[in-house]
Amino acid sequence: MTLSLVSVLDTPAATPLRRGLLRLAETAEPIQLDGSAVDRVGTACLQVLSAGQAAARHAGREFRIADPSPALVEMATLAGFDDLFAA
């Protein structure tokens, strides 16, 4: 199952993003996110994504952001969250 990230990942989007990640964590499938539609992303959502990645790794699960948009990659890199795209 893939969770498609919304175009604006600002502070109000952090709670729905967290809920979506928790739903994915309840399955036995790898956690895959589609980042192609992201136009803007803030620190709160980057923190949620980073926490989701850490939890997945701790549980021995795959966590992958497929097709990250240039905006998502740029902001994650500027904010120090570029490890979100590490394999």
mmCIF file with all atom_site columns, C-alpha atoms in Angstrom:
data_model
loop_
_atom_site.group_PDB
_atom_site.id
_atom_site.type_symbol
_atom_site.label_atom_id
_atom_site.label_alt_id
_atom_site.label_comp_id
_atom_site.label_asym_id
_atom_site.label_entity_id
_atom_site.label_seq_id
_atom_site.pdbx_PDB_ins_code
_atom_site.Cartn_x
_atom_site.Cartn_y
_atom_site.Cartn_z
_atom_site.occupancy
_atom_site.B_iso_or_equiv
_atom_site.pdbx_formal_charge
_atom_site.auth_seq_id
_atom_site.auth_comp_id
_atom_site.auth_asym_id
_atom_site.auth_atom_id
_atom_site.pdbx_PDB_model_num
ATOM 1  C CA . MET A 1 1  ? 0.000  0.000  0.000  1.00 0.00 ? 1  MET A CA 1
ATOM 2  C CA . THR A 1 2  ? 1.264  3.457  -0.880 1.00 0.00 ? 2  THR A CA 1
ATOM 3  C CA . LEU A 1 3  ? 0.346  6.681  0.892  1.00 0.00 ? 3  LEU A CA 1
ATOM 4  C CA . SER A 1 4  ? 0.283  9.657  -1.471 1.00 0.00 ? 4  SER A CA 1
ATOM 5  C CA . LEU A 1 5  ? 1.594  12.784 0.179  1.00 0.00 ? 5  LEU A CA 1
ATOM 6  C CA . VAL A 1 6  ? -0.506 15.928 -0.289 1.00 0.00 ? 6  VAL A CA 1
ATOM 7  C CA . SER A 1 7  ? 0.798  18.977 -2.129 1.00 0.00 ? 7  SER A CA 1
ATOM 8  C CA . VAL A 1 8  ? 1.098  21.170 0.972  1.00 0.00 ? 8  VAL A CA 1
ATOM 9  C CA . LEU A 1 9  ? 2.702  19.500 3.967  1.00 0.00 ? 9  LEU A CA 1
ATOM 10 C CA . ASP A 1 10 ? 2.452  22.368 6.439  1.00 0.00 ? 10 ASP A CA 1
ATOM 11 C CA . THR A 1 11 ? 1.808  22.279 10.191 1.00 0.00 ? 11 THR A CA 1
ATOM 12 C CA . PRO A 1 12 ? -1.940 21.516 9.856  1.00 0.00 ? 12 PRO A CA 1
ATOM 13 C CA . ALA A 1 13 ? -1.050 18.554 7.612  1.00 0.00 ? 13 ALA A CA 1
ATOM 14 C CA . ALA A 1 14 ? 1.224  16.979 10.246 1.00 0.00 ? 14 ALA A CA 1
ATOM 15 C CA . THR A 1 15 ? -1.550 15.271 12.215 1.00 0.00 ? 15 THR A CA 1
ATOM 16 C CA . PRO A 1 16 ? -3.245 13.672 9.177  1.00 0.00 ? 16 PRO A CA 1
ATOM 17 C CA . LEU A 1 17 ? 0.195  12.595 7.924  1.00 0.00 ? 17 LEU A CA 1
ATOM 18 C CA . ARG A 1 18 ? 0.951  10.981 11.277 1.00 0.00 ? 18 ARG A CA 1
ATOM 19 C CA . ARG A 1 19 ? -2.382 9.163  11.213 1.00 0.00 ? 19 ARG A CA 1
ATOM 20 C CA . GLY A 1 20 ? -1.691 7.902  7.697  1.00 0.00 ? 20 GLY A CA 1
ATOM 21 C CA . LEU A 1 21 ? 1.715  6.609  8.710  1.00 0.00 ? 21 LEU A CA 1
ATOM 22 C CA . LEU A 1 22 ? 0.228  4.871  11.749 1.00 0.00 ? 22 LEU A CA 1
ATOM 23 C CA . ARG A 1 23 ? -2.327 3.137  9.504  1.00 0.00 ? 23 ARG A CA 1
ATOM 24 C CA . LEU A 1 24 ? 0.491  1.924  7.253  1.00 0.00 ? 24 LEU A CA 1
ATOM 25 C CA . ALA A 1 25 ? 2.461  0.762  10.278 1.00 0.00 ? 25 ALA A CA 1
ATOM 26 C CA . GLU A 1 26 ? -0.438 -1.509 11.265 1.00 0.00 ? 26 GLU A CA 1
ATOM 27 C CA . THR A 1 27 ? 0.019  -3.537 8.085  1.00 0.00 ? 27 THR A CA 1
ATOM 28 C CA . ALA A 1 28 ? 2.784  -6.019 7.426  1.00 0.00 ? 28 ALA A CA 1
ATOM 29 C CA . GLU A 1 29 ? 3.663  -4.333 4.136  1.00 0.00 ? 29 GLU A CA 1
ATOM 30 C CA . PRO A 1 30 ? 6.645  -2.063 3.478  1.00 0.00 ? 30 PRO A CA 1
ATOM 31 C CA . ILE A 1 31 ? 5.901  1.600  4.150  1.00 0.00 ? 31 ILE A CA 1
ATOM 32 C CA . GLN A 1 32 ? 5.954  3.440  0.851  1.00 0.00 ? 32 GLN A CA 1
ATOM 33 C CA . LEU A 1 33 ? 5.039  7.070  0.294  1.00 0.00 ? 33 LEU A CA 1
ATOM 34 C CA . ASP A 1 34 ? 4.507  8.850  -3.021 1.00 0.00 ? 34 ASP A CA 1
ATOM 35 C CA . GLY A 1 35 ? 6.162  12.267 -2.762 1.00 0.00 ? 35 GLY A CA 1
ATOM 36 C CA . SER A 1 36 ? 5.619  13.381 -6.342 1.00 0.00 ? 36 SER A CA 1
ATOM 37 C CA . ALA A 1 37 ? 2.790  15.864 -5.601 1.00 0.00 ? 37 ALA A CA 1
ATOM 38 C CA . VAL A 1 38 ? 4.518  17.788 -2.810 1.00 0.00 ? 38 VAL A CA 1
ATOM 39 C CA . ASP A 1 39 ? 4.842  21.501 -3.609 1.00 0.00 ? 39 ASP A CA 1
ATOM 40 C CA . ARG A 1 40 ? 5.602  22.771 -0.102 1.00 0.00 ? 40 ARG A CA 1
ATOM 41 C CA . VAL A 1 41 ? 6.759  21.060 3.070  1.00 0.00 ? 41 VAL A CA 1
ATOM 42 C CA . GLY A 1 42 ? 7.399  22.407 6.538  1.00 0.00 ? 42 GLY A CA 1
ATOM 43 C CA . THR A 1 43 ? 9.486  21.229 9.418  1.00 0.00 ? 43 THR A CA 1
ATOM 44 C CA . ALA A 1 44 ? 6.581  19.658 11.329 1.00 0.00 ? 44 ALA A CA 1
ATOM 45 C CA . CYS A 1 45 ? 5.853  17.225 8.501  1.00 0.00 ? 45 CYS A CA 1
ATOM 46 C CA . LEU A 1 46 ? 9.534  16.531 7.953  1.00 0.00 ? 46 LEU A CA 1
ATOM 47 C CA . GLN A 1 47 ? 9.745  15.601 11.629 1.00 0.00 ? 47 GLN A CA 1
ATOM 48 C CA . VAL A 1 48 ? 6.722  13.290 11.274 1.00 0.00 ? 48 VAL A CA 1
ATOM 49 C CA . LEU A 1 49 ? 8.301  11.630 8.240  1.00 0.00 ? 49 LEU A CA 1
ATOM 50 C CA . SER A 1 50 ? 11.609 11.244 10.051 1.00 0.00 ? 50 SER A CA 1
ATOM 51 C CA . ALA A 1 51 ? 9.904  9.715  13.101 1.00 0.00 ? 51 ALA A CA 1
ATOM 52 C CA . GLY A 1 52 ? 8.007  7.331  10.821 1.00 0.00 ? 52 GLY A CA 1
ATOM 53 C CA . GLN A 1 53 ? 11.230 6.302  9.127  1.00 0.00 ? 53 GLN A CA 1
ATOM 54 C CA . ALA A 1 54 ? 12.956 5.728  12.472 1.00 0.00 ? 54 ALA A CA 1
ATOM 55 C CA . ALA A 1 55 ? 10.041 3.653  13.790 1.00 0.00 ? 55 ALA A CA 1
ATOM 56 C CA . ALA A 1 56 ? 9.956  1.573  10.611 1.00 0.00 ? 56 ALA A CA 1
ATOM 57 C CA . ARG A 1 57 ? 13.691 0.912  10.772 1.00 0.00 ? 57 ARG A CA 1
ATOM 58 C CA . HIS A 1 58 ? 13.444 -0.005 14.452 1.00 0.00 ? 58 HIS A CA 1
ATOM 59 C CA . ALA A 1 59 ? 10.737 -2.528 13.550 1.00 0.00 ? 59 ALA A CA 1
ATOM 60 C CA . GLY A 1 60 ? 12.831 -3.908 10.683 1.00 0.00 ? 60 GLY A CA 1
ATOM 61 C CA . ARG A 1 61 ? 10.438 -2.540 8.072  1.00 0.00 ? 61 ARG A CA 1
ATOM 62 C CA . GLU A 1 62 ? 11.190 -0.837 4.778  1.00 0.00 ? 62 GLU A CA 1
ATOM 63 C CA . PHE A 1 63 ? 10.393 2.892  4.590  1.00 0.00 ? 63 PHE A CA 1
ATOM 64 C CA . ARG A 1 64 ? 10.626 4.572  1.209  1.00 0.00 ? 64 ARG A CA 1
ATOM 65 C CA . ILE A 1 65 ? 9.566  7.886  -0.290 1.00 0.00 ? 65 ILE A CA 1
ATOM 66 C CA . ALA A 1 66 ? 9.080  7.159  -3.986 1.00 0.00 ? 66 ALA A CA 1
ATOM 67 C CA . ASP A 1 67 ? 9.389  9.903  -6.585 1.00 0.00 ? 67 ASP A CA 1
ATOM 68 C CA . PRO A 1 68 ? 10.058 12.774 -4.184 1.00 0.00 ? 68 PRO A CA 1
ATOM 69 C CA . SER A 1 69 ? 9.302  16.115 -5.806 1.00 0.00 ? 69 SER A CA 1
ATOM 70 C CA . PRO A 1 70 ? 12.129 18.624 -6.218 1.00 0.00 ? 70 PRO A CA 1
ATOM 71 C CA . ALA A 1 71 ? 10.471 20.815 -3.561 1.00 0.00 ? 71 ALA A CA 1
ATOM 72 C CA . LEU A 1 72 ? 10.386 17.931 -1.075 1.00 0.00 ? 72 LEU A CA 1
ATOM 73 C CA . VAL A 1 73 ? 14.028 17.020 -1.694 1.00 0.00 ? 73 VAL A CA 1
ATOM 74 C CA . GLU A 1 74 ? 15.170 20.646 -1.511 1.00 0.00 ? 74 GLU A CA 1
ATOM 75 C CA . MET A 1 75 ? 13.396 21.447 1.754  1.00 0.00 ? 75 MET A CA 1
ATOM 76 C CA . ALA A 1 76 ? 14.368 18.153 3.381  1.00 0.00 ? 76 ALA A CA 1
ATOM 77 C CA . THR A 1 77 ? 17.996 18.768 2.441  1.00 0.00 ? 77 THR A CA 1
ATOM 78 C CA . LEU A 1 78 ? 17.951 22.372 3.685  1.00 0.00 ? 78 LEU A CA 1
ATOM 79 C CA . ALA A 1 79 ? 16.379 21.304 6.988  1.00 0.00 ? 79 ALA A CA 1
ATOM 80 C CA . GLY A 1 80 ? 18.809 18.423 7.505  1.00 0.00 ? 80 GLY A CA 1
ATOM 81 C CA . PHE A 1 81 ? 16.325 15.618 6.787  1.00 0.00 ? 81 PHE A CA 1
ATOM 82 C CA . ASP A 1 82 ? 17.981 14.378 3.594  1.00 0.00 ? 82 ASP A CA 1
ATOM 83 C CA . ASP A 1 83 ? 18.362 10.920 5.168  1.00 0.00 ? 83 ASP A CA 1
ATOM 84 C CA . LEU A 1 84 ? 14.652 10.472 4.394  1.00 0.00 ? 84 LEU A CA 1
ATOM 85 C CA . PHE A 1 85 ? 15.741 9.453  0.904  1.00 0.00 ? 85 PHE A CA 1
ATOM 86 C CA . ALA A 1 86 ? 18.463 7.020  1.971  1.00 0.00 ? 86 ALA A CA 1
ATOM 87 C CA . ALA A 1 87 ? 17.862 3.425  1.008  1.00 0.00 ? 87 ALA A CA 1
#
